[in-house]
Amino acid sequence: MPKLSKSKSEQQDAIARGLLKGAQGQYDLNVKQLAAVLGCSERTYRNRYNSPETLTLRELRRLVHKGYIKREEIINIV
């Protein structure tokens, strides 16, 4: 079976997950702490991680404002 390339939305989801995992690993944050940065519960954070298209602009802005990710990295999601 030939290898199929990922769709644009799948690529964007992978980038968003990578940004969240990168921030978590680089700053040694656990799920609870990163959820607090985003201003949501742990369960909501896990839902956002599993379905990155549900991340809100406000949550992304919090990550940028607090220095967990760079503005330039957000561009890759869009």
PDB file of C-alpha atoms in Angstrom:
ATOM      1  CA  MET A   1       0.000   0.000   0.000  1.00  0.00           C
ATOM      2  CA  PRO A   2       1.483   3.396  -0.946  1.00  0.00           C
ATOM      3  CA  LYS A   3       2.298   5.904   1.748  1.00  0.00           C
ATOM      4  CA  LEU A   4      -0.188   8.746   1.716  1.00  0.00           C
ATOM      5  CA  SER A   5       0.852  12.222   2.677  1.00  0.00           C
ATOM      6  CA  LYS A   6      -0.896  13.938   5.550  1.00  0.00           C
ATOM      7  CA  SER A   7      -3.609  16.423   4.767  1.00  0.00           C
ATOM      8  CA  LYS A   8      -3.068  20.098   5.541  1.00  0.00           C
ATOM      9  CA  SER A   9      -5.237  19.894   8.667  1.00  0.00           C
ATOM     10  CA  GLU A  10      -3.362  16.809   9.919  1.00  0.00           C
ATOM     11  CA  GLN A  11      -0.071  18.647   9.428  1.00  0.00           C
ATOM     12  CA  GLN A  12      -1.389  21.670  11.320  1.00  0.00           C
ATOM     13  CA  ASP A  13      -2.615  19.452  14.163  1.00  0.00           C
ATOM     14  CA  ALA A  14       0.800  17.795  14.393  1.00  0.00           C
ATOM     15  CA  ILE A  15       2.511  21.197  14.555  1.00  0.00           C
ATOM     16  CA  ALA A  16       0.137  22.392  17.298  1.00  0.00           C
ATOM     17  CA  ARG A  17       0.725  19.221  19.343  1.00  0.00           C
ATOM     18  CA  GLY A  18       4.445  19.663  18.864  1.00  0.00           C
ATOM     19  CA  LEU A  19       4.281  23.227  20.162  1.00  0.00           C
ATOM     20  CA  LEU A  20       2.344  22.141  23.241  1.00  0.00           C
ATOM     21  CA  LYS A  21       4.687  19.225  23.938  1.00  0.00           C
ATOM     22  CA  GLY A  22       7.708  21.422  23.257  1.00  0.00           C
ATOM     23  CA  ALA A  23       6.574  24.043  25.760  1.00  0.00           C
ATOM     24  CA  GLN A  24       5.817  21.330  28.278  1.00  0.00           C
ATOM     25  CA  GLY A  25       9.216  19.682  27.883  1.00  0.00           C
ATOM     26  CA  GLN A  26      11.350  22.804  27.538  1.00  0.00           C
ATOM     27  CA  TYR A  27       9.971  24.441  30.675  1.00  0.00           C
ATOM     28  CA  ASP A  28       9.508  21.182  32.586  1.00  0.00           C
ATOM     29  CA  LEU A  29       5.770  21.661  33.042  1.00  0.00           C
ATOM     30  CA  ASN A  30       3.338  18.928  33.858  1.00  0.00           C
ATOM     31  CA  VAL A  31      -0.160  18.800  32.381  1.00  0.00           C
ATOM     32  CA  LYS A  32      -1.679  20.606  35.350  1.00  0.00           C
ATOM     33  CA  GLN A  33       0.788  23.493  35.106  1.00  0.00           C
ATOM     34  CA  LEU A  34       0.380  23.915  31.362  1.00  0.00           C
ATOM     35  CA  ALA A  35      -3.401  23.835  31.780  1.00  0.00           C
ATOM     36  CA  ALA A  36      -3.051  26.651  34.325  1.00  0.00           C
ATOM     37  CA  VAL A  37      -1.004  28.667  31.806  1.00  0.00           C
ATOM     38  CA  LEU A  38      -3.758  28.183  29.227  1.00  0.00           C
ATOM     39  CA  GLY A  39      -6.413  29.075  31.807  1.00  0.00           C
ATOM     40  CA  CYS A  40      -8.313  25.809  31.571  1.00  0.00           C
ATOM     41  CA  SER A  41      -8.707  22.524  33.425  1.00  0.00           C
ATOM     42  CA  GLU A  42      -6.505  19.478  32.907  1.00  0.00           C
ATOM     43  CA  ARG A  43      -9.324  17.696  31.139  1.00  0.00           C
ATOM     44  CA  THR A  44      -9.847  20.620  28.768  1.00  0.00           C
ATOM     45  CA  TYR A  45      -6.113  20.739  28.082  1.00  0.00           C
ATOM     46  CA  ARG A  46      -6.093  17.034  27.202  1.00  0.00           C
ATOM     47  CA  ASN A  47      -9.068  17.594  24.884  1.00  0.00           C
ATOM     48  CA  ARG A  48      -7.256  20.525  23.265  1.00  0.00           C
ATOM     49  CA  TYR A  49      -4.144  18.381  22.820  1.00  0.00           C
ATOM     50  CA  ASN A  50      -6.127  15.545  21.227  1.00  0.00           C
ATOM     51  CA  SER A  51      -8.091  17.971  19.035  1.00  0.00           C
ATOM     52  CA  PRO A  52      -5.814  20.978  18.443  1.00  0.00           C
ATOM     53  CA  GLU A  53      -8.363  22.640  16.179  1.00  0.00           C
ATOM     54  CA  THR A  54     -10.294  23.484  19.372  1.00  0.00           C
ATOM     55  CA  LEU A  55      -7.461  25.641  20.752  1.00  0.00           C
ATOM     56  CA  THR A  56      -8.749  29.158  21.134  1.00  0.00           C
ATOM     57  CA  LEU A  57      -6.986  32.318  20.081  1.00  0.00           C
ATOM     58  CA  ARG A  58      -6.958  33.430  23.716  1.00  0.00           C
ATOM     59  CA  GLU A  59      -5.096  30.260  24.772  1.00  0.00           C
ATOM     60  CA  LEU A  60      -2.531  30.674  22.010  1.00  0.00           C
ATOM     61  CA  ARG A  61      -2.035  34.311  22.988  1.00  0.00           C
ATOM     62  CA  ARG A  62      -1.402  33.281  26.598  1.00  0.00           C
ATOM     63  CA  LEU A  63       1.307  30.880  25.483  1.00  0.00           C
ATOM     64  CA  VAL A  64       2.964  33.588  23.396  1.00  0.00           C
ATOM     65  CA  HIS A  65       2.547  36.339  25.989  1.00  0.00           C
ATOM     66  CA  LYS A  66       4.083  34.228  28.749  1.00  0.00           C
ATOM     67  CA  GLY A  67       6.975  33.224  26.500  1.00  0.00           C
ATOM     68  CA  TYR A  68       6.271  29.507  26.108  1.00  0.00           C
ATOM     69  CA  ILE A  69       6.128  29.670  22.328  1.00  0.00           C
ATOM     70  CA  LYS A  70       7.226  32.246  19.754  1.00  0.00           C
ATOM     71  CA  ARG A  71       4.875  34.206  17.542  1.00  0.00           C
ATOM     72  CA  GLU A  72       6.634  32.881  14.465  1.00  0.00           C
ATOM     73  CA  GLU A  73       5.768  29.324  15.478  1.00  0.00           C
ATOM     74  CA  ILE A  74       2.065  30.152  15.482  1.00  0.00           C
ATOM     75  CA  ILE A  75       2.258  31.033  11.802  1.00  0.00           C
ATOM     76  CA  ASN A  76       2.970  27.378  10.957  1.00  0.00           C
ATOM     77  CA  ILE A  77      -0.369  26.355  12.441  1.00  0.00           C
ATOM     78  CA  VAL A  78      -2.366  28.604  10.149  1.00  0.00           C
TER      79      VAL A  78
END
